[in-house]
Amino acid sequence: MKIRIITILLFVVSFLQGNAQKVDFGKVTEAALEEKKHPIDTAAVAAILFNKARTFFSYDPRVGFSINTENTFRIKIYKKEGLNWANYKVPYRIGYEKLNDDRVTFSDCYTSNLENGKVVKTKLASEGNFKTSINKYWKEESITMPNVKVGSIVEFKYVLKSENIVEFPDFNFQKDIFVNYSEYTTQIPGFFVYKAIAKRSSELIFESKLERGSLNYTLNDGSMRSEIVNFEQAKNTYSAYNIAALKQEPFVDNIENYRLSVTHELEKTQFYQAPVKNYSTTWEGVAKTIYEDKDFGKELQERDYIKQDLPMILKNIESPNERLDVIFKFVQNKMNWNNKKGYYVDKGVKQAYIDATGNTAEINFILISMLNFAGLKASPVLLSTLDNGIPVYPNRTIFNYVIAAVEIDGKQVLLDASNKNTTQNILPLYAINWTGRLINQDGTSQEIKLMPSFPSKKSTNMMFAIDEKGKISGKYAVYRSDYEAFAFREKFLGMNQQNYLEKVENDIKGIQISNYEIENSKDLSKPIIENFTFTADNECEIIGDKMYINPKLFFTQTKNPFVQEEREFPVYFGYPKQEKFNFNIDIPQGYELESLPKPIKIQTRENVCTFSFNCLASGSKIQIAITEDINKGMVSSDFYDELKSFFKQMIDKQNEKIVLKKI
């Protein structure tokens, strides 16, 4: 999936109401209400018949410019599972508003039904409109449409108003249900230059029309004289027809990265009789703008609060690698993350250090400051977490997280002290998202690859015996390193051990665990090792005088995760990984080996995935060695057919049987 970038110099539209095409409410037809299923997506629970929106600017001398987005929907309900589409929520920011105006206004909200052969409309009453406070930064306005049933058509319109000209609203053409027609018009004053970025732009129809506009402008020279400012304006319209519902697929990093949409990034402003103000036309511009913010660069220069503790922490430690290790562990153990992401501080590094708690920026800024104060070269690295999108172009607002990078022996080591289970070059899984941006104080920056190049390993070793009734018993040991160890610590180490073992026994039906031990649960520099003894009753099938055994026992995969005819999105595995299985089996007395699955080795193009399988027998013993490698964290959809075939062959081989025959 390629995300194409359309750069458009958008020069303006009128501050009058604009000429966007109006949607006529009340023209719901009997035929539309009688329709029982969607003509294209016959399984659709609901469909958007049209969605038209426009974003335009307004001006108030008291507060300046505001961005307004008017959005109109008409939705058809086909099945009871689609009734929730008659409810709609619009979140909006709070905290920076200069006026106490309502930020969201709903209007023209109607439900249409067919009753006794006639179209009957029900208007939304005030009790169907709700305002909710989400947190100190966000509120939400929502509606619950009246008299909705299978077959209904609902219509509504809302206007979202914001004084934050930097956060231009995104527009999604593609929804989670089928969309017949979607249209989006932008009307942007020439005082602003935005970069328009369209995902899957080849699917959009784009039109641009140059017009003339004017604005009465009051001079700010004390004279209160006003002038008329004339400017050229562009009205830009994007539209699309018959847009299939966006559906989740296995192994997707963030489905929102691939939704048909248009976003805008503010590049510069030039107000009347004022100098040009640049925002983010280049990565250097982004880096400089961010570093100059008092909640970023100034906080990184704070050192007084660490001067007393750092000499004691580093007493008698001279090696750069040891200094790095000691400082990182100190900050990681002392500081507690308050679950707030971001790359700007909230209360400041000094107060966060005193409180021993802070957001991501405060904790990692403390780490960076300590490393630099200790003579190591450390810098902040901005990134966007998996749930926040991909930073594919120079952009300030896409980032929502910051980590540290320190240079040791000419190599960059990535660190995140806000998580208690991270180590050097092991980040939280949600932070492994394409690339980050290392920011230097002088305004320069460089791209940092976040995806690890080394494989994380998991190795399962089992020695067990099978009795004549097919019951197996033996010893189990599993070794996990790097991200495999991190993922285990994140998921299970906070769990009561008894609850964890019950979960394992529930996941593997018929297994009973005893003598459980775990090694290195607290030493993050070492792999996690689990050991236990086990028995299982239902892993062998006896038919007549023969016993059939799956070579991978309860680890056997039976379903291919890739079953669709075509794949639209890249395949995301998270990180490179290797999984090994080594089994030593004692066959039961009174049986002999009849057949073993044949050895095989398969691989995809460029060794993205490899699989090897080998069985050997000697007397009453069988040895099984299986290795599965995924050598890339993400591959393009061009690999889909090959991956689909690879997984089919791998699963087919796993499901071949070892056959024992009664003597």
XYZ file of C-alpha atoms in Angstrom:
663
model
C 0.000 0.000 0.000
C 1.526 3.283 -1.104
C 0.432 6.487 0.559
C 0.583 9.140 -2.124
C 1.192 12.731 -1.162
C -0.533 15.523 -3.054
C 1.037 18.897 -2.388
C -1.347 21.657 -3.295
C -0.821 25.339 -2.681
C -4.285 26.200 -1.509
C -4.996 29.947 -1.887
C -8.347 30.713 -0.563
C -11.912 30.770 -0.490
C -14.413 33.344 0.428
C -15.208 34.195 4.002
C -18.793 34.418 2.976
C -20.814 31.246 3.307
C -19.187 29.729 0.208
C -20.778 28.014 -2.725
C -20.638 24.364 -1.654
C -23.517 22.347 -3.092
C -26.386 22.107 -0.632
C -27.933 18.815 0.344
C -31.706 18.888 0.210
C -33.268 17.180 3.182
C -36.723 15.703 3.057
C -36.405 14.084 -0.368
C -36.255 10.506 0.886
C -38.155 8.353 -1.579
C -40.462 5.405 -1.013
C -38.176 3.256 -3.182
C -35.176 3.995 -0.962
C -37.125 3.060 2.165
C -38.449 -0.139 0.570
C -34.945 -1.313 -0.380
C -34.182 -4.489 1.619
C -30.472 -4.872 0.885
C -27.689 -2.851 -0.609
C -27.420 -3.426 -4.387
C -23.600 -3.765 -4.303
C -22.711 -4.909 -0.772
C -25.600 -7.292 -0.176
C -24.290 -8.203 3.291
C -24.177 -4.585 4.477
C -25.916 -3.917 7.814
C -26.129 -0.221 6.879
C -24.770 2.079 4.191
C -24.015 5.770 3.816
C -26.053 6.993 0.849
C -24.079 10.218 0.792
C -21.667 12.141 2.971
C -20.930 15.722 1.944
C -18.671 18.049 3.890
C -16.879 21.329 3.481
C -14.265 23.113 5.564
C -14.181 26.910 5.433
C -12.704 29.758 7.467
C -14.483 32.547 9.313
C -13.053 35.667 10.930
C -13.915 37.432 14.187
C -11.863 40.529 15.196
C -11.941 39.361 18.825
C -10.368 35.938 18.253
C -9.060 35.917 14.689
C -9.638 33.037 12.286
C -11.674 29.912 12.977
C -11.932 26.672 11.011
C -15.476 25.439 10.393
C -16.428 22.015 9.072
C -19.990 21.379 7.966
C -20.753 17.657 7.569
C -23.962 16.113 6.195
C -24.963 12.418 6.272
C -27.763 10.274 4.910
C -27.620 6.662 6.147
C -29.802 3.638 5.314
C -30.307 0.895 7.936
C -30.598 -2.601 6.393
C -30.280 -4.936 9.390
C -30.685 -4.734 13.162
C -26.886 -4.960 13.491
C -26.755 -1.592 11.720
C -29.009 0.269 14.148
C -26.002 1.764 15.952
C -25.324 3.857 12.826
C -28.286 5.981 13.905
C -26.097 7.249 16.753
C -23.280 9.680 16.001
C -20.515 11.222 18.124
C -18.277 14.223 17.408
C -15.311 14.768 19.770
C -13.758 18.236 20.046
C -10.863 19.817 21.891
C -11.275 22.247 24.749
C -8.862 24.384 26.727
C -7.597 26.778 24.042
C -10.886 28.437 23.073
C -11.021 32.216 23.367
C -14.825 32.318 23.324
C -17.362 30.157 25.104
C -19.201 29.260 21.909
C -20.570 25.745 21.410
C -17.942 23.858 19.452
C -20.368 21.445 17.777
C -23.874 22.197 16.525
C -26.218 19.521 15.138
C -29.159 20.454 12.902
C -31.619 19.017 10.369
C -31.741 15.646 12.132
C -34.572 13.426 10.845
C -35.510 9.750 10.705
C -37.637 8.661 7.751
C -39.794 5.509 7.752
C -42.391 4.028 5.434
C -45.731 3.757 7.238
C -48.887 2.634 5.419
C -47.242 3.375 2.103
C -46.269 6.927 3.055
C -42.940 8.509 4.016
C -43.126 9.649 7.654
C -40.382 11.831 9.132
C -39.501 12.124 12.828
C -37.418 15.084 13.987
C -34.729 14.729 16.649
C -35.887 16.259 19.940
C -33.551 17.979 22.386
C -33.443 14.927 24.659
C -31.688 13.015 21.865
C -28.722 15.425 21.931
C -25.986 14.853 24.530
C -22.811 16.599 25.678
C -20.151 14.583 27.500
C -16.861 15.569 29.107
C -14.160 13.029 28.199
C -11.217 14.655 30.009
C -9.772 18.128 30.547
C -8.740 18.331 26.880
C -11.733 16.780 25.125
C -15.514 16.903 25.102
C -17.999 15.092 22.922
C -21.367 15.955 21.403
C -23.581 13.083 20.313
C -27.041 12.358 18.963
C -29.337 9.346 19.198
C -31.808 9.464 16.330
C -35.518 8.796 17.092
C -37.845 6.066 15.829
C -35.089 4.085 14.111
C -35.827 0.573 12.840
C -34.646 -1.756 10.110
C -35.385 0.022 6.828
C -35.111 3.564 8.248
C -33.108 6.349 6.628
C -31.508 8.876 8.978
C -30.246 12.335 8.025
C -28.277 14.802 10.090
C -25.891 17.719 9.784
C -23.376 19.226 12.168
C -20.861 22.078 12.183
C -17.581 21.723 14.088
C -15.868 25.037 14.853
C -12.272 25.426 16.060
C -9.956 28.385 16.624
C -6.894 26.134 16.311
C -5.766 26.754 12.738
C -2.874 24.282 13.084
C -5.132 21.261 13.588
C -6.998 21.207 10.293
C -9.728 18.526 10.470
C -9.134 15.220 8.690
C -11.768 13.848 6.348
C -12.427 10.131 5.859
C -14.196 9.120 2.667
C -14.088 5.468 3.673
C -16.114 4.224 6.630
C -16.698 0.867 8.285
C -19.795 0.429 6.104
C -20.332 0.903 2.358
C -20.463 4.518 1.112
C -22.365 5.298 -2.096
C -20.985 8.817 -2.513
C -18.653 11.036 -0.509
C -17.581 14.582 -1.260
C -15.270 16.978 0.563
C -14.657 20.643 -0.279
C -11.981 22.854 1.281
C -12.117 26.646 1.197
C -8.864 28.000 2.644
C -7.838 31.672 2.883
C -4.710 32.641 0.980
C -3.221 33.815 4.260
C -2.666 30.107 4.968
C -0.745 27.520 2.965
C -1.604 23.924 3.801
C -0.143 20.757 2.352
C -2.909 18.324 1.376
C -2.096 14.639 1.803
C -4.407 12.065 0.252
C -4.157 8.390 1.129
C -4.976 6.275 -1.948
C -5.289 9.452 -4.001
C -5.796 7.557 -7.277
C -9.299 6.633 -6.062
C -10.346 10.277 -5.661
C -11.770 12.702 -8.199
C -10.160 16.106 -7.671
C -11.373 19.476 -8.932
C -9.933 22.929 -8.270
C -11.482 26.225 -9.307
C -9.832 29.645 -8.962
C -12.073 32.440 -7.708
C -11.783 35.968 -6.372
C -12.463 36.839 -2.753
C -12.305 39.847 -0.463
C -12.207 40.660 3.225
C -12.786 43.827 5.216
C -9.691 44.165 7.411
C -9.389 46.569 10.382
C -5.904 48.115 10.591
C -4.093 47.561 13.859
C -2.456 51.033 13.953
C -4.822 52.740 16.378
C -6.741 54.504 13.614
C -9.504 51.868 13.432
C -9.485 52.395 9.671
C -10.493 49.399 7.586
C -9.302 48.275 4.210
C -10.635 45.801 1.732
C -8.193 42.984 1.044
C -8.645 41.256 -2.317
C -7.155 37.863 -2.935
C -7.256 34.890 -5.265
C -8.965 31.829 -3.875
C -9.150 28.155 -4.799
C -12.092 25.913 -4.138
C -10.839 22.317 -3.967
C -13.260 19.409 -4.112
C -12.494 15.714 -3.620
C -15.094 13.044 -4.316
C -15.426 9.263 -4.565
C -18.139 6.778 -5.481
C -18.962 3.250 -4.276
C -16.397 3.029 -1.498
C -16.195 -0.448 0.049
C -16.254 -0.761 3.831
C -12.830 -0.740 5.480
C -12.419 -4.165 7.075
C -9.803 -5.372 9.514
C -7.375 -7.995 8.243
C -4.930 -10.156 10.238
C -1.448 -8.724 10.787
C -2.244 -5.024 10.226
C -0.280 -2.379 12.152
C -3.060 0.255 12.220
C -6.039 0.015 9.909
C -6.394 3.819 9.943
C -3.131 4.130 7.998
C -4.935 2.749 4.939
C -8.327 4.453 5.105
C -9.222 6.548 2.027
C -8.829 10.061 3.414
C -7.452 13.575 3.051
C -5.461 15.395 5.733
C -3.838 18.834 5.799
C -0.642 20.136 7.406
C -0.074 23.854 7.930
C 3.107 24.956 6.135
C 3.089 28.741 6.563
C 0.963 31.807 7.208
C 1.231 35.314 5.788
C -1.334 37.687 7.183
C -2.013 41.102 5.707
C 0.951 43.443 6.252
C 2.726 40.789 8.375
C 5.863 38.690 7.713
C 5.696 35.071 6.558
C 5.670 32.506 9.383
C 6.929 29.051 8.364
C 5.764 25.926 10.179
C 6.913 22.633 8.688
C 7.944 22.664 5.047
C 11.073 20.549 5.731
C 12.252 18.179 8.450
C 14.752 20.853 9.483
C 11.880 23.304 9.874
C 9.948 20.766 11.934
C 12.983 20.071 14.139
C 13.750 23.743 14.705
C 10.126 24.638 15.499
C 9.829 21.841 18.040
C 13.194 22.445 19.703
C 12.497 26.155 20.131
C 9.321 25.456 22.096
C 9.823 26.180 25.804
C 8.257 22.828 26.721
C 10.876 20.986 24.671
C 14.314 22.559 24.207
C 14.341 24.602 27.429
C 13.390 21.539 29.488
C 16.226 19.530 27.933
C 18.692 22.178 29.135
C 17.555 21.950 32.787
C 20.364 20.354 34.845
C 20.240 21.743 38.392
C 17.807 19.122 39.671
C 20.171 16.203 38.818
C 23.507 17.685 39.943
C 23.257 16.275 43.450
C 22.174 12.717 42.626
C 24.204 11.991 39.495
C 27.719 11.982 41.069
C 26.545 9.456 43.670
C 24.931 7.278 41.016
C 28.129 7.221 38.931
C 30.647 6.902 41.768
C 33.654 4.825 40.604
C 32.018 4.111 37.215
C 34.181 5.189 34.283
C 33.147 3.002 31.331
C 30.668 4.724 28.932
C 28.687 1.485 28.600
C 28.438 1.078 32.365
C 27.428 4.736 32.770
C 24.697 4.253 30.206
C 23.438 1.108 31.946
C 23.476 2.610 35.466
C 21.758 5.876 34.458
C 19.075 4.117 32.432
C 18.234 1.691 35.246
C 18.191 4.526 37.781
C 15.699 6.623 35.805
C 13.608 3.581 34.867
C 13.329 2.466 38.512
C 12.824 5.932 40.021
C 10.309 7.367 37.563
C 6.729 6.197 37.092
C 4.838 6.844 33.872
C 1.409 8.499 34.271
C 0.211 6.912 30.986
C 0.335 10.247 29.146
C 2.073 10.267 25.776
C 3.535 13.323 24.074
C 6.795 15.062 23.248
C 6.169 18.203 25.316
C 6.423 18.289 29.100
C 3.350 18.805 31.256
C 4.537 19.950 34.698
C 8.239 20.137 33.768
C 11.228 17.846 34.327
C 12.179 19.301 37.724
C 8.758 18.766 39.284
C 8.418 15.365 37.614
C 11.780 14.335 39.118
C 10.650 15.464 42.576
C 7.310 13.661 42.224
C 8.964 10.570 40.665
C 6.158 10.536 38.100
C 5.658 12.163 34.705
C 4.617 11.845 31.097
C 6.744 10.249 28.374
C 8.603 13.497 27.595
C 9.418 14.302 31.221
C 10.814 10.839 31.976
C 12.903 10.547 28.828
C 14.090 14.185 29.016
C 15.417 13.386 32.512
C 17.209 10.370 31.019
C 18.670 12.451 28.164
C 19.841 15.201 30.523
C 21.561 12.708 32.839
C 23.291 10.940 29.946
C 24.561 14.229 28.505
C 25.655 15.469 31.934
C 27.620 12.208 32.313
C 29.544 12.883 29.105
C 27.488 10.718 26.740
C 25.902 12.021 23.544
C 22.136 11.665 23.933
C 19.289 13.163 21.868
C 15.478 13.025 21.760
C 13.828 10.919 19.050
C 10.265 11.820 18.057
C 7.984 9.062 16.871
C 4.365 8.243 16.224
C 2.918 5.242 18.052
C 1.104 2.506 16.150
C -2.320 3.906 17.001
C -1.380 7.405 15.826
C -0.413 6.990 12.160
C 2.741 7.093 10.054
C 5.101 10.108 9.771
C 5.641 9.919 6.015
C 6.208 13.634 5.318
C 7.585 16.656 7.224
C 4.963 17.129 9.874
C 4.887 18.336 13.477
C 1.478 17.134 14.482
C 1.900 13.458 13.523
C 4.331 12.800 16.408
C 2.930 11.838 19.816
C 5.860 10.190 21.646
C 9.526 10.748 22.417
C 12.336 8.356 23.347
C 16.098 8.763 23.826
C 18.974 7.851 21.528
C 22.539 7.683 22.862
C 25.633 7.191 20.733
C 28.017 4.487 21.996
C 31.018 3.288 19.945
C 29.575 4.910 16.824
C 26.202 3.172 17.152
C 22.815 4.505 18.234
C 21.175 2.842 21.232
C 17.436 3.520 21.626
C 15.968 3.842 25.129
C 12.564 4.399 26.718
C 12.693 4.742 30.511
C 8.926 5.294 30.821
C 8.349 1.528 30.620
C 9.519 -0.801 33.398
C 10.290 -3.733 31.066
C 12.344 -2.074 28.311
C 16.090 -2.500 27.865
C 18.651 -1.120 25.435
C 17.181 -1.183 21.900
C 14.000 -2.833 23.201
C 11.086 -0.373 23.004
C 7.393 -0.796 23.869
C 5.682 -2.675 21.058
C 3.432 0.314 20.269
C 6.561 2.409 19.583
C 7.876 0.161 16.785
C 6.243 2.143 14.003
C 8.294 2.648 10.842
C 10.736 5.487 11.589
C 11.434 8.162 14.185
C 13.110 11.562 13.922
C 16.221 12.380 15.984
C 16.182 16.097 16.842
C 19.394 18.066 17.391
C 19.620 21.375 19.213
C 20.901 23.170 16.085
C 17.707 22.324 14.187
C 19.127 19.437 12.178
C 17.536 16.024 12.330
C 17.964 12.498 11.046
C 15.725 9.537 10.380
C 15.991 6.668 12.868
C 14.786 3.172 12.010
C 12.623 1.845 14.827
C 12.143 -1.678 13.508
C 14.880 -3.953 14.925
C 17.192 -5.655 12.444
C 17.895 -8.617 14.742
C 15.428 -11.478 15.350
C 13.871 -12.024 18.750
C 13.967 -15.696 19.643
C 11.684 -18.207 21.282
C 12.850 -21.783 21.746
C 10.640 -24.582 23.108
C 12.319 -27.803 24.269
C 10.369 -30.845 25.393
C 11.351 -34.317 26.530
C 8.356 -36.604 27.019
C 7.196 -40.182 26.915
C 3.983 -41.635 25.496
C 2.266 -44.544 27.215
C 0.203 -47.251 25.550
C -3.034 -45.263 26.138
C -1.687 -42.183 24.374
C -1.050 -40.150 27.511
C 2.112 -38.044 27.371
C 4.222 -36.803 30.267
C 7.554 -35.047 30.462
C 9.483 -31.826 30.890
C 8.959 -28.506 29.161
C 11.392 -25.575 28.881
C 10.903 -22.378 26.881
C 13.490 -19.657 26.276
C 12.521 -16.118 25.197
C 14.906 -13.299 24.242
C 14.653 -9.611 23.319
C 11.143 -8.647 22.153
C 9.773 -12.128 22.886
C 10.955 -11.719 26.486
C 9.624 -8.139 26.639
C 6.196 -9.194 25.349
C 6.034 -11.998 27.930
C 6.983 -9.657 30.780
C 4.411 -7.094 29.684
C 1.601 -9.617 29.394
C 2.166 -12.104 32.180
C 4.589 -10.987 34.887
C 1.992 -8.819 36.581
C -0.349 -11.799 36.743
C -0.646 -14.063 39.759
C 1.333 -17.239 38.992
C -1.597 -19.536 39.724
C -3.840 -17.508 37.406
C -1.163 -17.623 34.712
C -0.830 -21.416 34.933
C -4.610 -21.781 34.816
C -4.600 -19.671 31.656
C -1.945 -21.909 30.067
C -3.940 -25.018 30.981
C -7.112 -23.447 29.550
C -5.337 -22.475 26.331
C -3.895 -25.982 25.919
C -6.855 -28.244 26.580
C -6.034 -31.394 28.513
C -2.626 -30.328 29.834
C -1.781 -30.372 33.568
C 1.245 -28.416 34.832
C 3.371 -28.993 37.933
C 6.777 -27.949 39.335
C 6.672 -24.573 37.579
C 9.784 -22.372 37.736
C 10.726 -19.123 36.011
C 14.201 -17.618 35.652
C 15.296 -14.005 35.051
C 11.854 -12.506 35.487
C 13.393 -9.354 37.006
C 16.789 -9.273 35.262
C 15.828 -7.539 32.024
C 19.250 -8.093 30.466
C 18.712 -11.877 30.388
C 16.211 -14.081 28.577
C 13.077 -15.349 30.263
C 13.242 -19.122 30.901
C 10.265 -21.219 32.018
C 10.496 -24.822 33.216
C 7.774 -27.227 34.302
C 6.643 -30.815 34.108
C 3.394 -31.692 32.377
C 0.949 -34.378 31.391
C -1.603 -34.350 28.589
C -4.331 -36.837 27.779
C -5.660 -35.980 24.338
C -2.666 -35.354 22.072
C -2.545 -38.841 20.561
C -5.292 -40.549 18.560
C -5.610 -44.354 18.701
C -7.524 -46.049 15.887
C -7.385 -49.823 15.871
C -3.805 -50.940 16.287
C -2.313 -47.589 15.293
C -1.464 -44.398 17.173
C -1.363 -41.033 15.390
C 0.624 -38.108 16.799
C 0.926 -34.493 15.600
C 4.665 -33.632 15.473
C 3.994 -30.226 17.108
C 1.422 -31.570 19.562
C -0.634 -28.716 21.041
C 1.429 -26.110 19.177
C 0.051 -27.280 15.817
C -1.520 -24.582 13.622
C -4.646 -25.665 11.801
C -5.833 -22.458 10.095
C -4.048 -20.264 7.591
C -4.360 -16.606 8.747
C -4.215 -15.512 5.109
C -7.414 -16.700 3.428
C -8.588 -13.698 1.399
C -8.251 -13.743 -2.360
C -6.410 -10.409 -2.344
C -4.579 -8.377 0.275
C -4.907 -4.604 0.297
C -2.634 -3.709 3.221
C 0.986 -4.465 4.157
C 1.495 -7.488 6.400
C 2.735 -6.453 9.846
C 4.496 -9.064 12.011
C 5.678 -6.592 14.655
C 9.383 -7.452 14.625
C 11.706 -10.099 13.127
C 11.424 -13.358 15.052
C 12.613 -16.930 15.140
C 10.737 -19.764 16.814
C 12.280 -23.202 17.359
C 10.787 -26.468 18.600
C 13.023 -29.332 19.721
C 11.190 -32.468 20.899
C 12.624 -35.748 22.169
C 9.956 -38.465 22.327
C 9.981 -41.940 23.862
C 7.428 -44.122 22.064
C 5.352 -46.518 24.203
C 6.274 -50.140 24.829
C 4.418 -52.492 22.541
C 4.541 -50.041 19.608
C 6.935 -49.513 16.736
C 7.367 -46.693 14.291
C 5.469 -47.119 11.024
C 6.037 -43.742 9.362
C 7.405 -40.243 9.904
C 6.653 -37.015 8.009
C 9.388 -36.322 5.469
C 11.867 -33.468 6.065
C 11.150 -30.210 4.276
C 12.602 -26.732 3.958
C 10.625 -23.910 2.358
C 11.223 -20.198 2.012
C 9.734 -17.153 0.380
C 11.406 -14.760 -1.978
C 14.158 -12.717 -0.303
C 13.989 -15.094 2.689
C 11.231 -13.040 4.267
C 9.942 -16.292 5.806
C 11.647 -19.678 6.122
C 10.481 -22.985 7.570
C 12.418 -26.181 8.187
C 11.052 -29.468 9.512
C 12.990 -32.622 10.310
C 12.100 -35.898 12.066
C 14.610 -38.583 12.966
C 14.043 -41.972 14.630
C 16.462 -44.197 16.478
C 15.149 -47.271 18.212
C 12.317 -46.246 20.512
C 13.153 -42.528 20.315
C 12.039 -39.812 17.911
C 13.670 -36.393 17.542
C 11.809 -33.480 15.970
C 13.406 -30.150 15.009
C 11.277 -27.318 13.612
C 12.406 -23.747 12.868
C 10.141 -20.897 11.767
C 11.732 -17.574 10.800
C 10.070 -14.263 9.980
C 12.927 -11.989 8.976
C 11.054 -8.712 8.491
C 8.677 -6.850 10.746
C 6.559 -5.694 7.798
C 6.222 -6.705 4.149
C 4.247 -5.125 1.331
C 0.975 -6.526 0.037
C 2.908 -7.636 -3.065
C 4.130 -10.534 -0.910
C 0.624 -11.653 -0.009
C 0.196 -14.528 -2.476
C 3.615 -15.851 -1.569
C 2.910 -15.606 2.170
C -0.443 -17.293 1.691
C 1.210 -20.209 -0.101
C 4.069 -20.368 2.431
C 1.731 -20.568 5.429
C -0.394 -23.214 3.692
C 2.636 -25.441 3.094
C 3.881 -24.883 6.646
C 0.507 -25.720 8.203
C 0.016 -28.748 5.970
C 3.385 -30.136 7.066
C 2.602 -29.556 10.748
C -0.588 -31.585 10.377
C 1.081 -34.654 8.924
C 1.106 -37.474 11.462
C 3.701 -39.633 13.118
C 2.227 -43.151 12.882
C 2.997 -45.859 15.460
C 1.867 -49.453 14.985
C 1.118 -51.936 17.724
C 3.555 -54.825 17.714
